[in-house]
Each structure stands twice: as C-alpha cells, then as structure tokens.
Amino acid sequence: MNRPRLDGVHHYKVPVSDLGESLRWYARVFGAERQAQFDHRSSAGVLYAYVLYVPKLGLLELRYAPCTAKAISGHDPVTYAVPTRADLRAWAGHLDALGVENSGELRGVIGWVLVFRDPDGLAVRLYTREHHAFDEAHADVDSRWLRLSADAEVVDAKP
C-alpha cells in the first residue's frame, strides 16, 4: 500500500490556564520567542492562543483551555530529546538555577530522563538519545516523576 507522505511535526499545542504566565515560563525555560503575527483571536477579537518559536523544536502553540489544562495535569504528551547525559545534566542545572523543580537525572528503560512540570502541571520530559542496553529492571519507574497519574490503571494490554 502506498501511504500518503508525512513531513514531520508542524507544531505542538499545549493547553494552558493563563496565557501570560505560560508565555513567560516557556520563554524563561526554553528560550521560546512569541511570534505575535500568529496570535490567534476569535472573530470578536479575543486572544486565545500564542504561537512561540522554540529553538531546536519549532513552533509551539499555547492555547487558552483551562479545563483541558486541569484535566491533563501530570500527563506527558511528548518527550523531547537531548543528545547525551551531559546535556541532561546541563538541563538539570539550568532548571535548578531558574528555581524549576525537577527530577534530576533518572534512569529510563533505554536512556536517561529528566522530568519537570509547566505552570499547569503538564509533565515535560527530556530523554537522552545516548542510551544503555534495554533494562526495565533497573529503570527508575517507581520515581514519583515517572509513575502513572494516580487515577491511571495499569492493564495488561493484549494485541
């Protein structure tokens, strides 16, 4: 079967409860820059989204959606890549310097991971492209930073 082609990710969309606070946080943490020419407004002129440029990631839309932001607090919809453990440690230092609570370096199943939360509690994960052998037994899966949300139920999925 010939599938139509894809060409990567156009932009990421994050639901937020406070556009201004989230804009400041993403700028401070990721160096994101608002692309004001792409601000989204309703037909009545009400601002409901900012579009940001994040270096090495591309476009990120902050969409005013407080109910959705609250409902997915703690969820980690995307994991961003960093090249090495040294880069992950540099991120931990960066976050510490900004006063952003984070997990520090954790051992993942095939690499190392760092977790922190945005102003609405959305989990942001950074995972190394540098990896170790698959090792689920020694991964930090019981860390409060990596556990499933409290209301999630682990099931044995059958294909």
Backbone as CSV, one residue per row, in Angstrom:
resi,resn,N_x,N_y,N_z,CA_x,CA_y,CA_z,C_x,C_y,C_z
1,MET,0.843,-1.178,0.000,0.000,0.000,0.000,0.892,1.247,0.000
2,ASN,0.580,2.180,-0.879,1.282,3.458,-0.878,0.567,4.395,0.075
3,ARG,1.268,4.791,1.096,0.689,5.744,2.054,1.028,7.156,1.628
4,PRO,0.109,8.080,1.855,0.464,9.484,1.632,1.612,9.845,2.565
5,ARG,2.432,10.784,2.191,3.607,11.076,2.992,3.335,12.099,4.083
6,LEU,4.137,12.009,5.122,4.171,12.993,6.198,5.472,13.758,6.086
7,ASP,5.515,14.916,6.704,6.725,15.725,6.629,7.084,16.290,8.004
8,GLY,6.989,15.466,9.034,7.366,15.912,10.374,6.193,16.515,11.126
9,VAL,6.512,17.212,12.198,5.513,17.854,13.043,5.450,19.336,12.689
10,HIS,4.257,19.845,12.429,4.108,21.261,12.114,4.250,22.114,13.367
11,HIS,3.458,21.793,14.405,3.601,22.489,15.678,2.973,21.668,16.792
12,TYR,3.390,21.952,17.977,2.843,21.327,19.176,1.831,22.296,19.773
13,LYS,0.822,21.753,20.454,-0.195,22.591,21.074,-0.312,22.185,22.537
14,VAL,-0.218,23.179,23.431,-0.289,22.935,24.864,-1.454,23.729,25.446
15,PRO,-2.388,23.052,26.118,-3.477,23.780,26.767,-2.967,24.464,28.031
16,VAL,-3.370,25.707,28.245,-2.917,26.464,29.412,-4.087,27.197,30.055
17,SER,-3.914,27.533,31.331,-4.967,28.268,32.039,-4.671,29.757,32.126
18,ASP,-3.425,30.147,31.840,-3.036,31.555,31.895,-2.020,31.799,30.786
19,LEU,-2.454,32.457,29.719,-1.571,32.680,28.568,-0.308,33.441,28.945
20,GLY,-0.447,34.519,29.707,0.706,35.336,30.056,1.718,34.592,30.903
21,GLU,1.245,33.885,31.919,2.146,33.129,32.799,2.871,32.043,32.011
22,SER,2.138,31.334,31.159,2.756,30.270,30.373,3.749,30.821,29.361
23,LEU,3.422,31.946,28.751,4.353,32.591,27.818,5.665,32.923,28.521
24,ARG,5.571,33.525,29.696,6.791,33.872,30.448,7.572,32.621,30.833
25,TRP,6.886,31.562,31.253,7.559,30.335,31.682,8.279,29.665,30.511
26,TYR,7.601,29.501,29.380,8.223,28.856,28.219,9.372,29.697,27.658
27,ALA,9.268,31.009,27.757,10.376,31.877,27.334,11.572,31.695,28.267
28,ARG,11.321,31.673,29.560,12.398,31.560,30.551,13.062,30.187,30.502
29,VAL,12.276,29.123,30.416,12.810,27.763,30.478,13.395,27.316,29.143
30,PHE,12.685,27.549,28.047,13.096,27.037,26.738,13.674,28.088,25.797
31,GLY,13.660,29.355,26.210,14.112,30.396,25.292,13.113,30.631,24.174
32,ALA,11.857,30.284,24.404,10.814,30.438,23.384,10.573,31.911,23.097
33,GLU,10.299,32.214,21.835,10.022,33.585,21.412,8.632,33.651,20.789
34,ARG,7.834,34.559,21.287,6.480,34.751,20.771,6.547,35.227,19.328
35,GLN,5.702,34.647,18.510,5.548,35.042,17.119,4.213,35.776,17.022
36,ALA,4.202,37.031,17.439,2.957,37.796,17.595,2.112,37.833,16.323
37,GLN,2.743,37.748,15.171,1.989,37.777,13.919,1.074,36.558,13.782
38,PHE,1.317,35.518,14.594,0.493,34.311,14.542,-0.456,34.178,15.733
39,ASP,-0.557,35.204,16.567,-1.523,35.165,17.669,-2.887,34.787,17.112
40,HIS,-3.627,33.993,17.876,-4.967,33.570,17.466,-6.009,34.395,18.220
41,ARG,-6.951,34.926,17.484,-8.042,35.713,18.079,-9.378,35.223,17.527
42,SER,-10.385,35.289,18.372,-11.737,34.931,17.926,-12.241,36.011,16.977
43,SER,-13.388,35.762,16.360,-13.972,36.761,15.460,-14.337,38.038,16.210
44,ALA,-14.485,37.929,17.544,-14.765,39.113,18.369,-13.477,39.804,18.826
45,GLY,-12.328,39.279,18.391,-11.057,39.899,18.741,-10.437,39.429,20.042
46,VAL,-11.003,38.395,20.654,-10.483,37.890,21.929,-9.289,36.968,21.673
47,LEU,-8.164,37.293,22.307,-6.947,36.492,22.181,-7.143,35.146,22.868
48,TYR,-6.848,34.048,22.163,-6.976,32.733,22.786,-5.761,31.834,22.579
49,ALA,-4.745,32.301,21.847,-3.541,31.482,21.690,-2.349,32.328,21.273
50,TYR,-1.197,31.939,21.795,0.087,32.474,21.347,0.800,31.372,20.585
51,VAL,1.532,31.742,19.561,2.418,30.811,18.883,3.836,31.257,19.189
52,LEU,4.638,30.292,19.650,6.019,30.561,20.037,6.960,29.781,19.137
53,TYR,8.159,30.323,18.961,9.223,29.563,18.314,10.158,29.098,19.410
54,VAL,10.382,27.787,19.481,11.290,27.202,20.466,12.510,26.686,19.719
55,PRO,13.711,27.196,20.040,14.912,26.732,19.353,15.042,25.209,19.386
56,LYS,15.332,24.626,18.247,15.522,23.188,18.027,14.238,22.376,18.064
57,LEU,13.107,22.992,18.421,11.830,22.266,18.437,10.873,22.771,17.380
58,GLY,10.922,24.057,17.095,9.993,24.625,16.134,8.874,25.377,16.819
59,LEU,7.677,25.276,16.258,6.555,26.067,16.748,5.800,25.349,17.857
60,LEU,5.391,26.134,18.839,4.604,25.661,19.978,3.454,26.629,20.173
61,GLU,2.244,26.097,20.191,1.067,26.934,20.416,0.615,26.787,21.855
62,LEU,0.494,27.909,22.549,-0.093,27.931,23.880,-1.548,28.308,23.686
63,ARG,-2.450,27.371,23.951,-3.885,27.566,23.695,-4.619,27.711,25.014
64,TYR,-5.335,28.827,25.180,-6.118,29.034,26.394,-7.218,27.984,26.454
65,ALA,-7.081,27.049,27.386,-8.041,25.951,27.560,-7.912,25.459,28.997
66,PRO,-8.377,26.268,29.966,-8.143,25.938,31.375,-8.727,24.599,31.820
67,CYS,-9.868,24.210,31.321,-10.451,22.919,31.722,-9.595,21.761,31.214
68,THR,-9.137,21.866,29.988,-8.275,20.826,29.425,-6.949,20.792,30.163
69,ALA,-6.360,21.957,30.436,-5.096,22.016,31.166,-5.223,21.322,32.523
70,LYS,-6.309,21.587,33.209,-6.527,20.962,34.517,-6.716,19.451,34.376
71,ALA,-7.464,19.041,33.365,-7.770,17.619,33.174,-6.537,16.791,32.853
72,ILE,-5.543,17.378,32.161,-4.362,16.589,31.784,-3.142,16.912,32.639
73,SER,-3.315,17.660,33.704,-2.201,17.956,34.604,-1.536,16.649,35.023
74,GLY,-0.225,16.593,34.910,0.522,15.390,35.236,0.817,14.509,34.041
75,HIS,0.073,14.692,32.959,0.288,13.879,31.754,1.532,14.375,31.016
76,ASP,2.173,13.494,30.277,3.359,13.852,29.490,3.118,13.488,28.027
77,PRO,2.491,14.385,27.262,2.104,14.049,25.893,3.261,13.908,24.914
78,VAL,4.391,14.500,25.214,5.533,14.421,24.307,6.807,14.395,25.142
79,THR,7.801,13.671,24.648,9.108,13.625,25.303,10.121,14.218,24.335
80,TYR,10.837,15.228,24.794,11.827,15.893,23.962,13.178,15.200,24.096
81,ALA,13.952,15.220,23.043,15.248,14.545,23.020,16.380,15.517,23.345
82,VAL,17.362,15.000,24.074,18.643,15.679,24.256,19.718,14.686,23.835
83,PRO,20.852,15.164,23.327,21.839,14.222,22.795,22.441,13.273,23.839
84,THR,22.897,13.805,24.972,23.689,12.992,25.894,23.279,13.195,27.348
85,ARG,23.845,12.342,28.220,23.630,12.513,29.660,24.195,13.855,30.118
86,ALA,25.292,14.271,29.537,25.879,15.569,29.902,24.890,16.697,29.589
87,ASP,24.195,16.602,28.463,23.180,17.603,28.122,22.030,17.557,29.117
88,LEU,21.644,16.366,29.522,20.570,16.214,30.506,20.978,16.863,31.825
89,ARG,22.204,16.633,32.237,22.700,17.252,33.479,22.754,18.774,33.348
90,ALA,23.104,19.265,32.167,23.110,20.712,31.948,21.693,21.264,32.090
91,TRP,20.696,20.538,31.582,19.302,20.952,31.746,18.912,20.974,33.219
92,ALA,19.341,19.972,33.971,19.034,19.947,35.410,19.621,21.180,36.084
93,GLY,20.857,21.533,35.742,21.474,22.735,36.297,20.739,24.001,35.889
94,HIS,20.329,24.074,34.635,19.562,25.218,34.117,18.258,25.373,34.894
95,LEU,17.540,24.277,35.056,16.268,24.316,35.778,16.476,24.676,37.244
96,ASP,17.511,24.119,37.863,17.822,24.459,39.258,18.082,25.959,39.396
97,ALA,18.855,26.507,38.454,19.178,27.935,38.502,17.929,28.804,38.354
98,LEU,16.926,28.303,37.629,15.673,29.038,37.442,14.679,28.784,38.575
99,GLY,15.017,27.855,39.467,14.100,27.504,40.543,12.949,26.623,40.094
100,VAL,13.147,25.881,38.999,12.119,24.974,38.491,12.381,23.585,39.068
101,GLU,11.449,23.117,39.896,11.591,21.794,40.497,11.679,20.749,39.396
102,ASN,12.609,19.800,39.568,12.785,18.764,38.558,13.254,17.477,39.208
103,SER,13.215,16.409,38.443,13.559,15.081,38.942,15.049,14.854,39.107
104,GLY,15.863,15.681,38.465,17.269,15.316,38.342,17.349,14.147,37.360
105,GLU,18.529,13.660,37.135,18.721,12.569,36.185,18.118,11.279,36.731
106,LEU,17.270,10.647,35.942,16.693,9.351,36.283,17.095,8.345,35.220
107,ARG,17.171,7.099,35.614,17.486,6.039,34.656,16.193,5.575,34.005
108,GLY,16.129,5.722,32.696,14.989,5.237,31.939,15.238,3.821,31.462
109,VAL,14.331,3.300,30.690,14.428,1.923,30.213,15.575,1.753,29.218
110,ILE,15.809,2.773,28.358,16.912,2.670,27.385,17.837,3.876,27.400
111,GLY,17.596,4.829,28.263,18.429,6.024,28.344,18.190,6.699,29.676
112,TRP,18.477,7.990,29.737,18.304,8.755,30.967,17.272,9.852,30.725
113,VAL,16.542,10.194,31.759,15.413,11.103,31.606,15.396,12.138,32.727
114,LEU,14.859,13.294,32.402,14.672,14.395,33.348,13.227,14.854,33.188
115,VAL,12.548,15.086,34.313,11.137,15.465,34.265,10.919,16.733,35.080
116,PHE,10.096,17.627,34.557,9.668,18.821,35.290,8.276,19.177,34.801
117,ARG,7.653,20.170,35.426,6.263,20.492,35.091,6.128,21.954,34.693
118,ASP,5.215,22.195,33.750,4.925,23.566,33.347,3.970,24.192,34.375
119,PRO,3.595,25.455,34.232,2.754,26.102,35.248,1.412,25.415,35.502
120,ASP,0.898,24.652,34.538,-0.364,23.937,34.729,-0.160,22.489,35.158
121,GLY,1.083,22.089,35.411,1.350,20.732,35.874,1.581,19.723,34.777
122,LEU,1.585,20.155,33.508,1.875,19.241,32.411,3.314,18.766,32.556
123,ALA,3.525,17.471,32.521,4.876,16.933,32.667,5.663,17.142,31.383
124,VAL,6.856,17.669,31.529,7.776,17.853,30.412,8.923,16.877,30.644
125,ARG,9.158,16.000,29.691,10.235,15.017,29.813,11.308,15.277,28.764
126,LEU,12.538,15.184,29.212,13.700,15.229,28.322,14.356,13.856,28.416
127,TYR,14.603,13.221,27.287,15.158,11.870,27.253,16.404,11.890,26.377
128,THR,17.442,11.176,26.817,18.690,11.182,26.054,18.615,10.276,24.831
129,ARG,19.241,10.740,23.768,19.437,9.854,22.618,20.555,8.869,22.941
130,GLU,21.498,9.299,23.772,22.510,8.377,24.286,21.762,7.318,25.087
131,HIS,22.102,6.069,24.883,21.331,5.037,25.558,22.224,3.956,26.160
132,HIS,21.586,3.175,26.983,22.208,1.980,27.552,21.385,0.793,27.067
133,ALA,21.815,-0.401,27.367,21.058,-1.586,26.964,19.666,-1.541,27.605
134,PHE,18.685,-2.103,26.912,17.333,-2.180,27.455,17.412,-2.820,28.831
135,ASP,16.865,-2.111,29.839,16.997,-2.584,31.217,15.833,-2.078,32.055
136,GLU,14.684,-2.670,31.861,13.493,-2.250,32.591,13.633,-2.518,34.090
137,ALA,14.370,-3.560,34.456,14.501,-3.945,35.862,15.208,-2.882,36.700
138,HIS,16.089,-2.087,36.099,16.848,-1.094,36.855,16.433,0.349,36.544
139,ALA,15.366,0.502,35.784,14.869,1.851,35.488,14.176,2.418,36.731
140,ASP,14.176,3.736,36.836,13.579,4.419,37.987,12.055,4.557,37.824
141,VAL,11.382,3.469,37.461,9.950,3.539,37.182,9.113,3.856,38.419
142,ASP,9.662,3.649,39.606,8.912,3.948,40.822,9.103,5.383,41.299
143,SER,9.925,6.157,40.605,10.101,7.558,40.959,8.762,8.272,40.835
144,ARG,8.494,9.182,41.760,7.235,9.940,41.675,7.153,10.712,40.362
145,TRP,8.280,10.972,39.742,8.311,11.719,38.492,7.916,10.864,37.293
146,LEU,8.034,9.556,37.425,7.771,8.678,36.288,6.535,7.806,36.463
147,ARG,5.961,7.781,37.639,4.764,6.967,37.866,3.603,7.481,37.035
148,LEU,2.704,6.594,36.738,1.473,6.990,36.061,0.669,7.877,36.983
149,SER,-0.230,8.669,36.435,-1.079,9.518,37.271,-1.883,8.643,38.221
150,ALA,-2.253,9.213,39.353,-2.911,8.470,40.432,-4.172,7.762,39.981
151,ASP,-4.885,8.304,39.008,-6.133,7.682,38.593,-5.949,6.711,37.428
152,ALA,-4.715,6.577,36.962,-4.462,5.650,35.851,-4.447,4.213,36.371
153,GLU,-4.930,3.328,35.567,-4.952,1.921,35.931,-4.038,1.191,34.960
154,VAL,-3.093,0.443,35.519,-2.196,-0.315,34.664,-2.919,-1.587,34.251
155,VAL,-2.946,-1.817,32.981,-3.616,-3.016,32.467,-2.639,-3.811,31.622
156,ASP,-2.889,-5.082,31.531,-2.088,-5.938,30.664,-2.729,-5.900,29.295
157,ALA,-2.185,-5.074,28.424,-2.773,-4.894,27.092,-2.473,-6.103,26.213
158,LYS,-3.483,-6.591,25.591,-3.346,-7.715,24.654,-3.572,-7.180,23.238
159,PRO,-2.686,-7.532,22.325,-2.870,-7.039,20.949,-4.095,-7.625,20.293
